[in-house]
Each structure stands twice: as structure tokens, then as C-alpha cells.
Coordinates of C-alpha atoms in Angstrom, one line a residue:
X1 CA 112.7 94.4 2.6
X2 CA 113.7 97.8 2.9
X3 CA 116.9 97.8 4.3
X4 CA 117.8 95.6 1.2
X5 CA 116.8 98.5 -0.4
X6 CA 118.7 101.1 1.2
X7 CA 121.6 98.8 1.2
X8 CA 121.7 98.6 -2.8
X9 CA 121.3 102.7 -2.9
X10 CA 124.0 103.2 -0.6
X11 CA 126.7 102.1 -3.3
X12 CA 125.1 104.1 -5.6
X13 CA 127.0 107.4 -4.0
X14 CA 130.5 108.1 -4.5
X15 CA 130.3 110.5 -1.5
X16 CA 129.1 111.2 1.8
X17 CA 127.2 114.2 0.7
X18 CA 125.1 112.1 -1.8
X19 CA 124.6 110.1 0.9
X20 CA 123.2 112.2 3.5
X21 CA 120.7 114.1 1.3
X22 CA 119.6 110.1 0.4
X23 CA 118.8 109.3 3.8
X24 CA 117.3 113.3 4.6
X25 CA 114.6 112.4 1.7
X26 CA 113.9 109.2 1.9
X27 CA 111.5 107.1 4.7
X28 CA 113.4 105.0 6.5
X29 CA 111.2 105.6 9.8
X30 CA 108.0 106.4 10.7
X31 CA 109.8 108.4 13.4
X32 CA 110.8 110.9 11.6
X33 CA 107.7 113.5 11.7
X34 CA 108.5 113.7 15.4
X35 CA 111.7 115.9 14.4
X36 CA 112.6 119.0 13.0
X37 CA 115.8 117.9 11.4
X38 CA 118.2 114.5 10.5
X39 CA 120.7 114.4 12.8
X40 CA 123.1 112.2 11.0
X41 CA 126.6 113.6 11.7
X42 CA 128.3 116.9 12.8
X43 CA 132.2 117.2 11.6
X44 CA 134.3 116.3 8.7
X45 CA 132.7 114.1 5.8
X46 CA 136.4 112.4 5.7
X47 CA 137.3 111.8 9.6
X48 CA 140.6 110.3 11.3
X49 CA 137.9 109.3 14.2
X50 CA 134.4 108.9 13.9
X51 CA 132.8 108.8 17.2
X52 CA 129.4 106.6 17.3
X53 CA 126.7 108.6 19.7
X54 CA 123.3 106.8 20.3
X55 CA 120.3 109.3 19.6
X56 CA 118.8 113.2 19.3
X57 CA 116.4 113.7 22.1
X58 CA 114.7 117.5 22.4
X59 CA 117.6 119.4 23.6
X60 CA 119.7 118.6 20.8
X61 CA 116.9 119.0 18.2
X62 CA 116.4 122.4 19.6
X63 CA 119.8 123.3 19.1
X64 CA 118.9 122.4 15.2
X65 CA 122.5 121.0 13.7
X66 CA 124.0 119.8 17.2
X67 CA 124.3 116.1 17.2
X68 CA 125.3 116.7 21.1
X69 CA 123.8 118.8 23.6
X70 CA 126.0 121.5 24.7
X71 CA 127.0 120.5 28.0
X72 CA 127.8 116.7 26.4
X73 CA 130.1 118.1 23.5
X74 CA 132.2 120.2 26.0
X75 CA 133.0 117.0 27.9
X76 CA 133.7 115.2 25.0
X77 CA 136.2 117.8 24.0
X78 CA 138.1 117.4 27.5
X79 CA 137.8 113.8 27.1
X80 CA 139.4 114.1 23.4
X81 CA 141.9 116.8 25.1
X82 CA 142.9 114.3 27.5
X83 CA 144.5 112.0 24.6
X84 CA 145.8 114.8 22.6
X85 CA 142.8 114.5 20.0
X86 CA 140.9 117.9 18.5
X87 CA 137.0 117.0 17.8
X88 CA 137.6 119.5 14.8
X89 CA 138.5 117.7 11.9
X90 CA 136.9 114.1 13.4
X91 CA 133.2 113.4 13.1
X92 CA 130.3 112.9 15.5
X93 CA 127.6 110.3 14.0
X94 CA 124.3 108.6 15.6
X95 CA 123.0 105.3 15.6
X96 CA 119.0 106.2 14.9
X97 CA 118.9 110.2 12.9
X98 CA 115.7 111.3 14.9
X99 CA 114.3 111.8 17.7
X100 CA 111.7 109.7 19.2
X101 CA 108.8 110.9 21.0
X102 CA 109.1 111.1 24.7
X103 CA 112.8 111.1 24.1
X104 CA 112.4 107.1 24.8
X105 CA 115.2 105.2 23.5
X106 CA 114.9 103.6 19.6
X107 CA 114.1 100.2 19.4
X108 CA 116.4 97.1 18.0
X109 CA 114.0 97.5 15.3
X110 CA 114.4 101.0 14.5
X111 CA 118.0 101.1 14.8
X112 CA 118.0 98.3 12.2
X113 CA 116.7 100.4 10.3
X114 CA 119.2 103.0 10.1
X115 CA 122.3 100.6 10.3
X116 CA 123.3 100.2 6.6
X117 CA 124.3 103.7 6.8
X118 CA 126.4 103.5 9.8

């Protein structure tokens, strides 16, 4: 029922912006007390590339607007440099915005959840 919801809002918005601060306020997951932050995307609101990464776990919600731990974003920027690609300018977004206790991996149920905004 709620993801009918969310779906419906979502056209509402004429931007990403609008967007983001929807899905920051509103409950899409009980999951979300076990984070400090929504770790929706890192980059560019308009993207050539948008690169899909799974979850935050701790490490990443430590590092408080880092969708990728350190060590993971500087391989990712050889990996882009290896195909002539620049992560500036591109745009980094998860699957499921928060991390889950344990660092265990989201359900199918939970990601569900946060699929219309993908």
C-alpha cells in the first residue's frame, strides 16, 4: 500500500532535490532509526552515468555523506580511469538509503521498498 503511495508522490517533484528531502522525511523503513543519515546518492543531481551500489553499512555511515567507503571509491575511480570516465560529474546511488543493523544485507522486502525511487 505504501509504495503506491510513494509512487504517486514521486511525480509530484519536478526535481531531484524535492525528491531527496521527500524520501529524508518520510517513513519508508522501520530501518531507518539504526542510521545517522540517508544515504541516497553522492554526485551530480543530473549524471551522464549513475552508478547503482547496494547498501551503507557502519563505515560509510561514519564517514556521514560518503555513499562509499574510502578505500571502495578510490577503486572505483581507477576502475572509471581505466575507461576514460571522471566519477566527478556522474552520480553514485543505493539500492536501500540506510544501514541495517549488523550491517546484514536488506531484505527483497526492504529493498522493495525503496525501489520507486531508484
Amino acid at each position: 500500500m505504501m509504495i503506491k503511495v510513494h509512487k504517486k508522490m514521486i511525480y509530484r517533484y519536478k526535481n531531484s532535490s524535492g525528491l531527496i528531502e521527500y524520501i529524508d522525511q518520510c517513513d519508508i523503513s522501520d530501518l531507518k532509526i539504526y542510521s545517522k543519515h540517508t544515504h541516497i546518492h553522492q554526485g551530480s543531481l543530473n549524471p551522464e552515468i549513475l552508478i547503482v551500489n547496494d547498501f551503507p553499512n557502519s563505515e560509510e555511515e561514519d564517514q556521514s555523506n560518503n555513499i562509499l567507503a574510502e578505500d571502495c571509491k578510490e577503486l572505483l575511480v581507477k576502475m572509471l580511469g581505466a575507461i576514460n570516465v571522471e566519477l566527478k560529474g556522474n552520480t553514485i546511488i543505493n539500492t536501500f538509503f540506510w544501514r541495517t543493523p549488523g550491517d546484514r544485507r536488506p531484505t527483497s522486502n526492504e529493498i522493495d521498498k525503496c525501489r520507486p525511487f531508484l
